[in-house]
mmCIF file of C-alpha atoms in Angstrom:
data_model
loop_
_atom_site.group_PDB
_atom_site.id
_atom_site.type_symbol
_atom_site.label_atom_id
_atom_site.label_comp_id
_atom_site.label_asym_id
_atom_site.label_seq_id
_atom_site.Cartn_x
_atom_site.Cartn_y
_atom_site.Cartn_z
ATOM 1 C CA MET A 1 0.000 0.000 0.000
ATOM 2 C CA ALA A 2 1.398 3.427 -0.970
ATOM 3 C CA LEU A 3 2.034 5.848 1.861
ATOM 4 C CA SER A 4 0.171 9.149 1.842
ATOM 5 C CA ALA A 5 2.105 12.424 1.606
ATOM 6 C CA ASP A 6 1.159 13.223 5.210
ATOM 7 C CA THR A 7 2.487 9.854 6.388
ATOM 8 C CA VAL A 8 5.797 10.360 4.562
ATOM 9 C CA ARG A 9 6.073 13.904 5.916
ATOM 10 C CA GLY A 10 5.339 12.768 9.439
ATOM 11 C CA ALA A 11 7.845 9.940 9.260
ATOM 12 C CA SER A 12 10.573 12.353 8.207
ATOM 13 C CA ALA A 13 9.855 14.945 10.887
ATOM 14 C CA GLY A 14 12.790 15.120 13.280
ATOM 15 C CA VAL A 15 15.116 13.217 10.932
ATOM 16 C CA SER A 16 18.556 14.813 10.580
ATOM 17 C CA VAL A 17 20.940 14.102 7.716
ATOM 18 C CA ALA A 18 24.455 15.554 7.904
ATOM 19 C CA LEU A 19 26.569 15.953 4.768
ATOM 20 C CA VAL A 20 30.009 17.304 3.909
ATOM 21 C CA ALA A 21 31.204 18.318 0.433
ATOM 22 C CA GLY A 22 34.620 19.946 0.224
ATOM 23 C CA GLU A 23 34.745 21.119 -3.377
ATOM 24 C CA VAL A 24 32.696 21.797 -6.516
ATOM 25 C CA SER A 25 32.466 18.176 -7.717
ATOM 26 C CA GLY A 26 31.256 16.988 -4.304
ATOM 27 C CA ASP A 27 28.689 19.802 -4.211
ATOM 28 C CA MET A 28 27.295 18.596 -7.538
ATOM 29 C CA LEU A 29 27.169 14.953 -6.437
ATOM 30 C CA ALA A 30 25.567 15.740 -3.091
ATOM 31 C CA ALA A 31 22.967 17.986 -4.742
ATOM 32 C CA ARG A 32 21.827 15.045 -6.870
ATOM 33 C CA LEU A 33 21.582 12.875 -3.768
ATOM 34 C CA LEU A 34 19.581 15.539 -1.925
ATOM 35 C CA ALA A 35 17.185 15.794 -4.853
ATOM 36 C CA GLY A 36 16.567 12.058 -4.540
ATOM 37 C CA LEU A 37 16.202 12.141 -0.744
ATOM 38 C CA ARG A 38 13.764 15.058 -0.497
ATOM 39 C CA PRO A 39 10.670 13.065 -1.616
ATOM 40 C CA HIS A 40 11.467 10.419 1.039
ATOM 41 C CA LEU A 41 12.336 12.927 3.771
ATOM 42 C CA PRO A 42 10.450 16.170 3.037
ATOM 43 C CA GLU A 43 10.634 17.416 6.625
ATOM 44 C CA ALA A 44 14.162 16.275 7.403
ATOM 45 C CA ARG A 45 16.971 18.656 8.320
ATOM 46 C CA PHE A 46 19.899 18.554 5.897
ATOM 47 C CA HIS A 47 22.995 20.388 7.087
ATOM 48 C CA GLY A 48 26.802 20.307 7.403
ATOM 49 C CA ILE A 49 29.230 21.730 4.848
ATOM 50 C CA GLY A 50 28.211 22.257 1.245
ATOM 51 C CA GLY A 51 28.070 24.559 -1.741
ATOM 52 C CA PRO A 52 25.488 26.448 -3.771
ATOM 53 C CA ARG A 53 23.998 23.462 -5.590
ATOM 54 C CA MET A 54 23.305 21.702 -2.310
ATOM 55 C CA MET A 55 21.764 24.877 -0.913
ATOM 56 C CA GLU A 56 19.376 24.948 -3.876
ATOM 57 C CA GLN A 57 18.013 21.669 -2.472
ATOM 58 C CA GLY A 58 17.323 23.235 0.937
ATOM 59 C CA PHE A 59 20.667 22.310 2.481
ATOM 60 C CA VAL A 60 22.015 24.497 5.291
ATOM 61 C CA SER A 61 25.792 24.917 5.252
ATOM 62 C CA ASP A 62 27.033 25.481 8.799
ATOM 63 C CA ILE A 63 30.559 26.259 7.521
ATOM 64 C CA GLU A 64 31.581 27.739 4.154
ATOM 65 C CA MET A 65 32.680 25.029 1.728
ATOM 66 C CA ASP A 66 35.457 27.243 0.327
ATOM 67 C CA ARG A 67 37.288 26.920 3.642
ATOM 68 C CA LEU A 68 37.955 23.250 2.832
ATOM 69 C CA THR A 69 39.045 23.553 -0.786
ATOM 70 C CA VAL A 70 42.710 22.646 -1.286
ATOM 71 C CA ARG A 71 44.626 20.663 -3.911
ATOM 72 C CA GLY A 72 47.665 18.354 -3.770
ATOM 73 C CA LEU A 73 49.484 16.528 -0.968
ATOM 74 C CA PHE A 74 51.903 19.219 0.138
ATOM 75 C CA GLU A 75 49.619 22.143 -0.628
ATOM 76 C CA ILE A 76 47.479 21.167 2.362
ATOM 77 C CA ILE A 77 50.317 21.556 4.902
ATOM 78 C CA PRO A 78 50.003 25.325 5.477
ATOM 79 C CA ARG A 79 46.262 24.913 6.066
ATOM 80 C CA TYR A 80 46.297 21.653 8.018
ATOM 81 C CA ARG A 81 45.559 23.165 11.425
ATOM 82 C CA GLU A 82 42.664 25.215 10.071
ATOM 83 C CA ILE A 83 41.074 22.261 8.284
ATOM 84 C CA LYS A 84 41.666 19.909 11.233
ATOM 85 C CA GLY A 85 39.996 22.471 13.471
ATOM 86 C CA ILE A 86 36.947 22.547 11.191
ATOM 87 C CA GLN A 87 36.811 18.741 11.265
ATOM 88 C CA ASN A 88 36.983 18.652 15.067
ATOM 89 C CA THR A 89 34.337 21.340 15.462
ATOM 90 C CA LEU A 90 31.954 19.540 13.143
ATOM 91 C CA ARG A 91 32.668 16.168 14.784
ATOM 92 C CA ASP A 92 31.789 17.533 18.225
ATOM 93 C CA ARG A 93 28.549 19.046 16.919
ATOM 94 C CA LEU A 94 27.512 15.819 15.209
ATOM 95 C CA LEU A 95 28.377 13.626 18.192
ATOM 96 C CA ALA A 96 26.143 15.857 20.298
ATOM 97 C CA GLU A 97 23.357 15.934 17.715
ATOM 98 C CA ARG A 98 23.592 12.281 16.567
ATOM 99 C CA PRO A 99 22.142 12.620 13.060
ATOM 100 C CA ASP A 100 20.321 9.644 11.563
ATOM 101 C CA VAL A 101 23.088 9.340 8.960
ATOM 102 C CA PHE A 102 26.256 11.136 7.945
ATOM 103 C CA ILE A 103 27.099 11.346 4.237
ATOM 104 C CA GLY A 104 30.567 12.289 3.043
ATOM 105 C CA ALA A 105 30.490 13.535 -0.547
ATOM 106 C CA ASP A 106 33.928 12.725 -1.960
ATOM 107 C CA TYR A 107 36.731 14.727 -0.213
ATOM 108 C CA PRO A 108 38.143 11.550 1.407
ATOM 109 C CA GLY A 109 41.067 13.110 3.273
ATOM 110 C CA PHE A 110 38.608 15.025 5.436
ATOM 111 C CA ASN A 111 35.527 12.832 5.328
ATOM 112 C CA LEU A 112 36.972 9.387 6.028
ATOM 113 C CA GLY A 113 38.570 10.549 9.281
ATOM 114 C CA LEU A 114 35.320 12.168 10.363
ATOM 115 C CA GLU A 115 33.286 9.145 9.302
ATOM 116 C CA GLN A 116 35.446 6.768 11.324
ATOM 117 C CA GLN A 117 34.891 8.763 14.508
ATOM 118 C CA LEU A 118 31.147 8.984 13.890
ATOM 119 C CA LYS A 119 30.807 5.305 13.005
ATOM 120 C CA GLU A 120 32.689 4.277 16.135
ATOM 121 C CA ALA A 121 30.139 6.336 18.088
ATOM 122 C CA GLY A 122 27.256 4.410 16.479
ATOM 123 C CA ILE A 123 26.264 6.935 13.793
ATOM 124 C CA PRO A 124 25.796 5.261 10.381
ATOM 125 C CA THR A 125 28.019 6.667 7.648
ATOM 126 C CA VAL A 126 27.694 6.708 3.878
ATOM 127 C CA HIS A 127 30.553 7.713 1.600
ATOM 128 C CA PHE A 128 29.692 9.035 -1.836
ATOM 129 C CA VAL A 129 31.968 8.434 -4.072
ATOM 130 C CA SER A 130 34.817 5.966 -3.719
ATOM 131 C CA PRO A 131 38.340 7.337 -3.301
ATOM 132 C CA GLN A 132 40.509 6.249 -6.201
ATOM 133 C CA ILE A 133 41.938 3.222 -4.394
ATOM 134 C CA TRP A 134 42.039 1.497 -7.783
ATOM 135 C CA ALA A 135 44.479 4.148 -9.023
ATOM 136 C CA TRP A 136 46.664 4.823 -5.985
ATOM 137 C CA ARG A 137 46.654 4.603 -2.183
ATOM 138 C CA GLY A 138 45.100 1.130 -2.191
ATOM 139 C CA GLY A 139 45.921 0.824 1.512
ATOM 140 C CA ARG A 140 43.044 3.207 2.159
ATOM 141 C CA ILE A 141 40.633 0.266 1.955
ATOM 142 C CA LYS A 142 41.586 -0.609 5.552
ATOM 143 C CA LYS A 143 40.488 2.817 6.721
ATOM 144 C CA ILE A 144 37.328 2.642 4.618
ATOM 145 C CA ILE A 145 36.329 -0.628 6.313
ATOM 146 C CA LYS A 146 36.556 1.125 9.693
ATOM 147 C CA ALA A 147 34.903 4.359 8.573
ATOM 148 C CA VAL A 148 32.129 3.553 6.109
ATOM 149 C CA SER A 149 28.818 1.807 6.763
ATOM 150 C CA HIS A 150 27.872 1.918 3.079
ATOM 151 C CA MET A 151 29.807 3.025 -0.013
ATOM 152 C CA LEU A 152 28.097 4.562 -3.054
ATOM 153 C CA VAL A 153 30.179 4.095 -6.210
ATOM 154 C CA ILE A 154 29.860 5.790 -9.587
ATOM 155 C CA PHE A 155 31.952 3.427 -11.710
ATOM 156 C CA PRO A 156 30.793 -0.149 -12.350
ATOM 157 C CA PHE A 157 34.180 -1.816 -11.732
ATOM 158 C CA GLU A 158 34.282 -0.458 -8.173
ATOM 159 C CA GLU A 159 31.505 -2.732 -6.873
ATOM 160 C CA GLU A 160 33.653 -5.858 -6.938
ATOM 161 C CA ILE A 161 36.495 -4.133 -5.062
ATOM 162 C CA TYR A 162 34.232 -3.297 -2.118
ATOM 163 C CA ARG A 163 32.343 -6.559 -2.090
ATOM 164 C CA LYS A 164 35.654 -8.418 -1.815
ATOM 165 C CA ALA A 165 36.633 -6.128 1.074
ATOM 166 C CA GLY A 166 33.309 -6.745 2.841
ATOM 167 C CA VAL A 167 32.106 -3.136 2.576
ATOM 168 C CA PRO A 168 28.385 -2.807 1.690
ATOM 169 C CA CYS A 169 28.250 -1.040 -1.644
ATOM 170 C CA THR A 170 25.779 0.243 -4.252
ATOM 171 C CA TYR A 171 26.618 1.193 -7.845
ATOM 172 C CA ILE A 172 24.477 4.245 -8.623
ATOM 173 C CA GLY A 173 25.858 5.309 -12.012
ATOM 174 C CA HIS A 174 27.552 8.622 -12.663
ATOM 175 C CA PRO A 175 25.339 11.725 -12.324
ATOM 176 C CA LEU A 176 27.065 13.374 -15.282
ATOM 177 C CA ALA A 177 25.862 10.571 -17.559
ATOM 178 C CA GLU A 178 22.288 11.707 -16.880
ATOM 179 C CA VAL A 179 22.953 15.416 -17.300
ATOM 180 C CA ILE A 180 24.902 15.225 -20.572
ATOM 181 C CA PRO A 181 22.887 14.193 -23.651
ATOM 182 C CA MET A 182 23.865 11.052 -25.501
ATOM 183 C CA GLU A 183 24.080 13.096 -28.723
ATOM 184 C CA PRO A 184 25.222 16.652 -27.934
ATOM 185 C CA ASP A 185 23.810 19.449 -30.097
ATOM 186 C CA VAL A 186 26.892 21.211 -31.475
ATOM 187 C CA ALA A 187 24.906 23.717 -33.552
ATOM 188 C CA ALA A 188 22.754 24.775 -30.587
ATOM 189 C CA ALA A 189 25.827 25.252 -28.387
ATOM 190 C CA ARG A 190 27.600 27.355 -30.997
ATOM 191 C CA THR A 191 24.514 29.455 -31.585
ATOM 192 C CA ALA A 192 24.139 30.027 -27.831
ATOM 193 C CA LEU A 193 27.779 31.154 -27.653
ATOM 194 C CA GLY A 194 27.551 33.345 -30.760
ATOM 195 C CA MET A 195 29.972 31.223 -32.785
ATOM 196 C CA PRO A 196 29.774 30.440 -36.510
ATOM 197 C CA LEU A 197 28.546 26.929 -37.210
ATOM 198 C CA ASP A 198 31.466 26.239 -39.549
ATOM 199 C CA ALA A 199 34.218 27.484 -37.214
ATOM 200 C CA ARG A 200 36.985 25.260 -35.907
ATOM 201 C CA VAL A 201 36.767 25.542 -32.127
ATOM 202 C CA ILE A 202 39.074 24.451 -29.319
ATOM 203 C CA ALA A 203 37.820 24.529 -25.716
ATOM 204 C CA LEU A 204 40.298 25.129 -22.887
ATOM 205 C CA MET A 205 39.545 23.825 -19.419
ATOM 206 C CA PRO A 206 42.570 24.499 -17.197
ATOM 207 C CA GLY A 207 40.675 23.824 -13.957
ATOM 208 C CA SER A 208 38.246 25.575 -11.651
ATOM 209 C CA ARG A 209 40.636 26.178 -8.745
ATOM 210 C CA MET A 210 43.417 28.741 -8.601
ATOM 211 C CA GLY A 211 45.847 25.970 -7.623
ATOM 212 C CA GLU A 212 45.208 24.248 -10.944
ATOM 213 C CA LEU A 213 45.333 27.481 -12.933
ATOM 214 C CA LYS A 214 48.736 28.427 -11.547
ATOM 215 C CA TYR A 215 50.187 25.210 -12.929
ATOM 216 C CA LEU A 216 48.242 24.866 -16.183
ATOM 217 C CA ALA A 217 47.010 28.252 -17.410
ATOM 218 C CA GLU A 218 50.376 29.516 -18.655
ATOM 219 C CA PRO A 219 51.219 26.425 -20.776
ATOM 220 C CA PHE A 220 47.612 26.374 -22.020
ATOM 221 C CA VAL A 221 47.931 29.994 -23.165
ATOM 222 C CA GLY A 222 51.278 29.138 -24.764
ATOM 223 C CA ALA A 223 49.576 26.308 -26.654
ATOM 224 C CA ILE A 224 46.915 28.756 -27.897
ATOM 225 C CA LYS A 225 49.667 30.953 -29.349
ATOM 226 C CA LEU A 226 51.242 28.034 -31.234
ATOM 227 C CA LEU A 227 47.925 26.662 -32.488
ATOM 228 C CA ALA A 228 46.732 30.076 -33.656
ATOM 229 C CA ALA A 229 49.989 30.465 -35.584
ATOM 230 C CA ARG A 230 49.257 27.198 -37.388
ATOM 231 C CA ASP A 231 45.664 28.176 -38.153
ATOM 232 C CA PRO A 232 44.747 31.847 -37.617
ATOM 233 C CA ASP A 233 41.064 31.021 -38.119
ATOM 234 C CA LEU A 234 40.914 28.825 -35.028
ATOM 235 C CA ARG A 235 38.576 30.010 -32.268
ATOM 236 C CA PHE A 236 39.106 29.301 -28.593
ATOM 237 C CA VAL A 237 36.613 29.198 -25.753
ATOM 238 C CA ALA A 238 37.478 28.907 -22.063
ATOM 239 C CA PRO A 239 34.890 28.609 -19.270
ATOM 240 C CA MET A 240 36.042 30.355 -16.096
ATOM 241 C CA ALA A 241 34.911 29.303 -12.625
ATOM 242 C CA GLY A 242 34.976 32.817 -11.151
ATOM 243 C CA GLY A 243 36.263 36.378 -11.317
ATOM 244 C CA ARG A 244 39.738 35.612 -9.952
ATOM 245 C CA GLN A 245 40.261 32.836 -12.472
ATOM 246 C CA ARG A 246 39.030 35.036 -15.314
ATOM 247 C CA GLN A 247 41.327 37.927 -14.355
ATOM 248 C CA TYR A 248 44.333 35.624 -14.037
ATOM 249 C CA PHE A 249 43.691 34.074 -17.443
ATOM 250 C CA MET A 250 43.168 37.508 -19.068
ATOM 251 C CA GLU A 251 46.502 38.713 -17.701
ATOM 252 C CA LEU A 252 48.274 35.713 -19.222
ATOM 253 C CA ILE A 253 46.561 36.282 -22.580
ATOM 254 C CA ALA A 254 47.664 39.924 -22.591
ATOM 255 C CA LYS A 255 51.211 38.964 -21.559
ATOM 256 C CA ALA A 256 51.383 36.468 -24.454
ATOM 257 C CA GLY A 257 50.256 39.157 -26.936
ATOM 258 C CA LEU A 258 47.168 37.228 -28.020
ATOM 259 C CA GLN A 259 44.763 40.164 -28.243
ATOM 260 C CA SER A 260 44.112 39.429 -31.939
ATOM 261 C CA VAL A 261 43.244 35.746 -31.333
ATOM 262 C CA ARG A 262 39.557 34.904 -30.885
ATOM 263 C CA ILE A 263 39.425 33.706 -27.272
ATOM 264 C CA ASP A 264 36.028 33.806 -25.560
ATOM 265 C CA LEU A 265 36.219 33.659 -21.765
ATOM 266 C CA LEU A 266 32.905 32.486 -20.360
ATOM 267 C CA ASP A 267 31.401 32.844 -16.919
ATOM 268 C CA GLY A 268 30.803 29.147 -16.311
ATOM 269 C CA ARG A 269 28.850 27.522 -19.166
ATOM 270 C CA SER A 270 31.389 24.704 -19.383
ATOM 271 C CA HIS A 271 28.968 22.237 -20.950
ATOM 272 C CA GLU A 272 28.124 24.647 -23.765
ATOM 273 C CA ALA A 273 31.831 25.235 -24.338
ATOM 274 C CA ILE A 274 32.570 21.508 -24.575
ATOM 275 C CA ALA A 275 29.551 20.852 -26.800
ATOM 276 C CA ALA A 276 30.623 23.635 -29.164
ATOM 277 C CA ALA A 277 34.218 22.429 -29.431
ATOM 278 C CA ASP A 278 35.912 20.252 -32.029
ATOM 279 C CA ALA A 279 38.556 19.274 -29.466
ATOM 280 C CA VAL A 280 39.298 20.094 -25.825
ATOM 281 C CA LEU A 281 42.457 20.745 -23.831
ATOM 282 C CA VAL A 282 41.478 19.769 -20.289
ATOM 283 C CA ALA A 283 42.925 19.425 -16.815
ATOM 284 C CA SER A 284 42.781 15.894 -15.436
ATOM 285 C CA GLY A 285 39.763 15.297 -13.222
ATOM 286 C CA THR A 286 36.005 15.189 -13.539
ATOM 287 C CA ALA A 287 36.138 17.667 -16.429
ATOM 288 C CA ALA A 288 37.919 15.067 -18.572
ATOM 289 C CA LEU A 289 35.023 12.666 -18.012
ATOM 290 C CA GLU A 290 32.610 15.428 -19.019
ATOM 291 C CA VAL A 291 34.516 15.847 -22.271
ATOM 292 C CA ALA A 292 34.302 12.092 -22.905
ATOM 293 C CA LEU A 293 30.547 12.107 -22.306
ATOM 294 C CA PHE A 294 30.285 14.902 -24.878
ATOM 295 C CA LYS A 295 32.170 12.511 -27.236
ATOM 296 C CA LYS A 296 34.978 14.981 -27.964
ATOM 297 C CA PRO A 297 38.652 14.416 -28.822
ATOM 298 C CA MET A 298 40.843 15.751 -26.037
ATOM 299 C CA VAL A 299 44.275 16.117 -24.525
ATOM 300 C CA ILE A 300 44.467 15.658 -20.755
ATOM 301 C CA ALA A 301 47.029 17.690 -18.799
ATOM 302 C CA TYR A 302 48.105 17.152 -15.201
ATOM 303 C CA LYS A 303 50.590 19.147 -13.160
ATOM 304 C CA VAL A 304 50.986 19.668 -9.414
ATOM 305 C CA MET A 305 53.776 20.525 -6.981
ATOM 306 C CA ARG A 306 56.785 18.350 -7.846
ATOM 307 C CA ALA A 307 56.964 16.624 -4.446
ATOM 308 C CA SER A 308 53.236 15.767 -4.598
ATOM 309 C CA TYR A 309 53.649 14.302 -8.069
ATOM 310 C CA GLU A 310 56.631 12.135 -7.117
ATOM 311 C CA ILE A 311 54.757 10.581 -4.209
ATOM 312 C CA MET A 312 51.620 9.987 -6.284
ATOM 313 C CA ARG A 313 53.658 8.532 -9.160
ATOM 314 C CA HIS A 314 55.315 5.961 -6.914
ATOM 315 C CA MET A 315 52.018 5.024 -5.265
ATOM 316 C CA GLY A 316 50.179 4.545 -8.559
ATOM 317 C CA TYR A 317 48.838 1.128 -9.554
ATOM 318 C CA GLN A 318 48.029 1.764 -13.211
ATOM 319 C CA PRO A 319 49.482 3.749 -16.085
ATOM 320 C CA TRP A 320 46.538 6.125 -16.586
ATOM 321 C CA ILE A 321 45.607 9.355 -14.819
ATOM 322 C CA GLY A 322 42.657 10.592 -16.906
ATOM 323 C CA LEU A 323 39.246 9.112 -16.114
ATOM 324 C CA PRO A 324 38.379 8.353 -19.776
ATOM 325 C CA ASN A 325 41.538 6.252 -20.092
ATOM 326 C CA ILE A 326 41.005 4.575 -16.724
ATOM 327 C CA LEU A 327 37.486 3.544 -17.728
ATOM 328 C CA ALA A 328 38.672 2.374 -21.151
ATOM 329 C CA ARG A 329 41.690 0.576 -19.615
ATOM 330 C CA GLU A 330 43.859 2.004 -22.394
ATOM 331 C CA PHE A 331 45.242 5.299 -23.669
ATOM 332 C CA LEU A 332 42.271 6.396 -25.739
ATOM 333 C CA VAL A 333 43.378 10.020 -25.494
ATOM 334 C CA PRO A 334 46.801 11.592 -24.808
ATOM 335 C CA GLU A 335 47.880 12.404 -21.272
ATOM 336 C CA ILE A 336 50.613 15.011 -20.806
ATOM 337 C CA LEU A 337 51.994 15.060 -17.295
ATOM 338 C CA GLN A 338 54.119 17.259 -15.035
ATOM 339 C CA HIS A 339 57.388 18.420 -16.703
ATOM 340 C CA ASP A 340 56.014 17.472 -20.144
ATOM 341 C CA VAL A 341 53.229 20.063 -19.792
ATOM 342 C CA THR A 342 54.795 22.550 -22.203
ATOM 343 C CA PRO A 343 53.110 24.730 -24.849
ATOM 344 C CA GLN A 344 54.818 22.818 -27.665
ATOM 345 C CA LYS A 345 53.758 19.353 -26.485
ATOM 346 C CA LEU A 346 50.227 20.494 -25.704
ATOM 347 C CA ALA A 347 49.887 22.194 -29.094
ATOM 348 C CA ASN A 348 51.248 19.191 -31.019
ATOM 349 C CA ALA A 349 48.908 16.772 -29.270
ATOM 350 C CA MET A 350 45.928 19.091 -29.735
ATOM 351 C CA TRP A 351 46.670 19.540 -33.433
ATOM 352 C CA GLU A 352 46.554 15.766 -33.896
ATOM 353 C CA GLN A 353 43.285 15.472 -31.963
ATOM 354 C CA LEU A 354 41.769 18.325 -33.952
ATOM 355 C CA ASN A 355 42.669 16.983 -37.397
ATOM 356 C CA ASN A 356 42.504 13.173 -37.151
ATOM 357 C CA ALA A 357 39.064 12.286 -38.545
ATOM 358 C CA ALA A 358 39.480 8.523 -38.064
ATOM 359 C CA ASN A 359 40.388 9.018 -34.414
ATOM 360 C CA ARG A 360 37.362 11.276 -33.902
ATOM 361 C CA LYS A 361 35.068 8.567 -35.276
ATOM 362 C CA LEU A 362 36.624 5.939 -32.997
ATOM 363 C CA LEU A 363 36.307 8.177 -29.936
ATOM 364 C CA VAL A 364 32.621 8.850 -30.591
ATOM 365 C CA GLN A 365 31.997 5.096 -30.635
ATOM 366 C CA ARG A 366 34.039 4.335 -27.511
ATOM 367 C CA PHE A 367 32.731 7.312 -25.531
ATOM 368 C CA THR A 368 29.140 6.416 -26.425
ATOM 369 C CA GLU A 369 29.697 2.911 -25.016
ATOM 370 C CA MET A 370 31.220 4.502 -21.905
ATOM 371 C CA HIS A 371 28.231 6.812 -21.538
ATOM 372 C CA HIS A 372 25.766 3.890 -21.612
ATOM 373 C CA SER A 373 27.790 1.998 -18.991
ATOM 374 C CA LEU A 374 27.589 4.969 -16.588
ATOM 375 C CA LEU A 375 23.918 5.776 -17.121
ATOM 376 C CA ARG A 376 21.597 5.131 -14.157
ATOM 377 C CA ASN A 377 19.099 7.209 -12.177
ATOM 378 C CA SER A 378 21.786 8.228 -9.690
ATOM 379 C CA ALA A 379 19.533 10.423 -7.522
ATOM 380 C CA GLN A 380 17.020 7.611 -7.099
ATOM 381 C CA GLU A 381 19.608 4.864 -6.618
ATOM 382 C CA SER A 382 21.660 6.801 -4.071
ATOM 383 C CA ALA A 383 18.600 7.964 -2.127
ATOM 384 C CA ALA A 384 17.278 4.403 -1.915
ATOM 385 C CA ALA A 385 20.633 3.192 -0.557
ATOM 386 C CA VAL A 386 20.709 5.954 2.083
ATOM 387 C CA MET A 387 17.145 5.176 3.129
ATOM 388 C CA ARG A 388 18.125 1.518 3.607
ATOM 389 C CA VAL A 389 21.023 2.594 5.837
ATOM 390 C CA ILE A 390 18.724 4.800 7.923
ATOM 391 C CA ALA A 391 16.103 2.031 8.216
ATOM 392 C CA ALA A 392 18.689 -0.573 9.257
ATOM 393 C CA SER A 393 20.079 1.788 11.893
ATOM 394 C CA LYS A 394 16.656 2.512 13.363
ATOM 395 C CA LYS A 395 15.817 -1.184 13.388
ATOM 396 C CA SER A 396 18.972 -2.099 15.288
ATOM 397 C CA SER A 397 18.711 0.731 17.819
#
C-alpha cells in the first residue's frame, strides 16, 4: 500500500541528515543525492558543509565550503591546522546531535577521518563516491572498512572491489551521464555562444581552482599561441569558474600578446563550451570525463607541486591518470603530465586530436559505449541506498 504524503512527511519529521562536500564536484554529487532524498524525507533537516547546488536543495551549510578547498598533498600543509579544526568542530557538533546518517560527498582526506569517529560512536556513515583506491593509495581500503557503513560508487568496476573487502556497496551510475545528452547538439551550443557553425573551435579547461590554474594556465595559453599560428582562423573558448580565475587568465593572454586571437572567456557555461568544441584541452579530473561524455577528442594535462607528483607517481597502480583512459583501460586520449606540460607538447597533441578524422570517429563510438555503462538514475539509486542505511540503523537501535 502506498504511503500518503502526510504519512511520509510525518515519518521524516525530526530526521537529521548531515553531509560534507569539500569542493565543486562533491557539491554537484551531493545535490543530486539531496534531490533524490527530499521526496522520502520532506521534513528532514539537511545540514553540514556544502556549496550552492546543495543549498538549492534546501541544504544548510554550517561552515563555508570554500574553507575546505585545497589541492595536492603538500599544498594542504600550510592549512592543516585550520582544516583539522573545522573537522573537530563539526565532529563535536555531530556527536552531540547524533544525526540519523552522515554522508561524506567525496573529499576523502577530510571525510573518512570524520566518518570513522562517527561510526565508532554508532552513527551510520555513507561515503559518496569511492576514493581512487584502484588508481593509488590502495591501503586506504583498511580505513574505509573502519569508517564507512555503506559506499556509493559511480563506476561499475568499483563494486567488486568493495564486495571483496566486505564493505556494503551500491553502484548508482555517474550523475554526469544523466545530465549530458547522448548526442550533444553542437549547432545549438555554438549558436548560444555566438559562434559560426562552420568554425573550428578548441575549448580550454585548465581547472576551476586557482591551484590548478597556476600550474596549467600559462602552458595552455602558450599552446593557444602556437595553435593560432598554425591556423589563424581557429577560435578558442574557455569557461572560467569565477572572477579571480578570469582575471588571471586575461593577464596571461595579454602577456602572451594574443589580443588578436579569438578567445572567448565564459562565466561558467562549461557544458556549452565543450559541446561547441571540435577538441578540448582539459585538466585531469572530472572535467575530462565530461569531455568524454560529450564525445569529444581531447588532450588531458596534469601538473601539481613536484613533491606531490613524485609521491603519487610511486604510489600509482596503473598507467593512466585521466578518467576516460582509466574507464577504457587504455590510452584512448593523450595524457601530458608534469614536466612534459609545455606549450609545444600540448599544441602538437591538440593539433593531432583536432585533425585526425578517423580518431574522432573511434572516440565517438568508444565514448558512447562509456556513456551507456555509466547511465543510471543516480539520484534515485543513491537515495534508496541511504534510506536503507537509515532504516537498518533505526531497526537495530
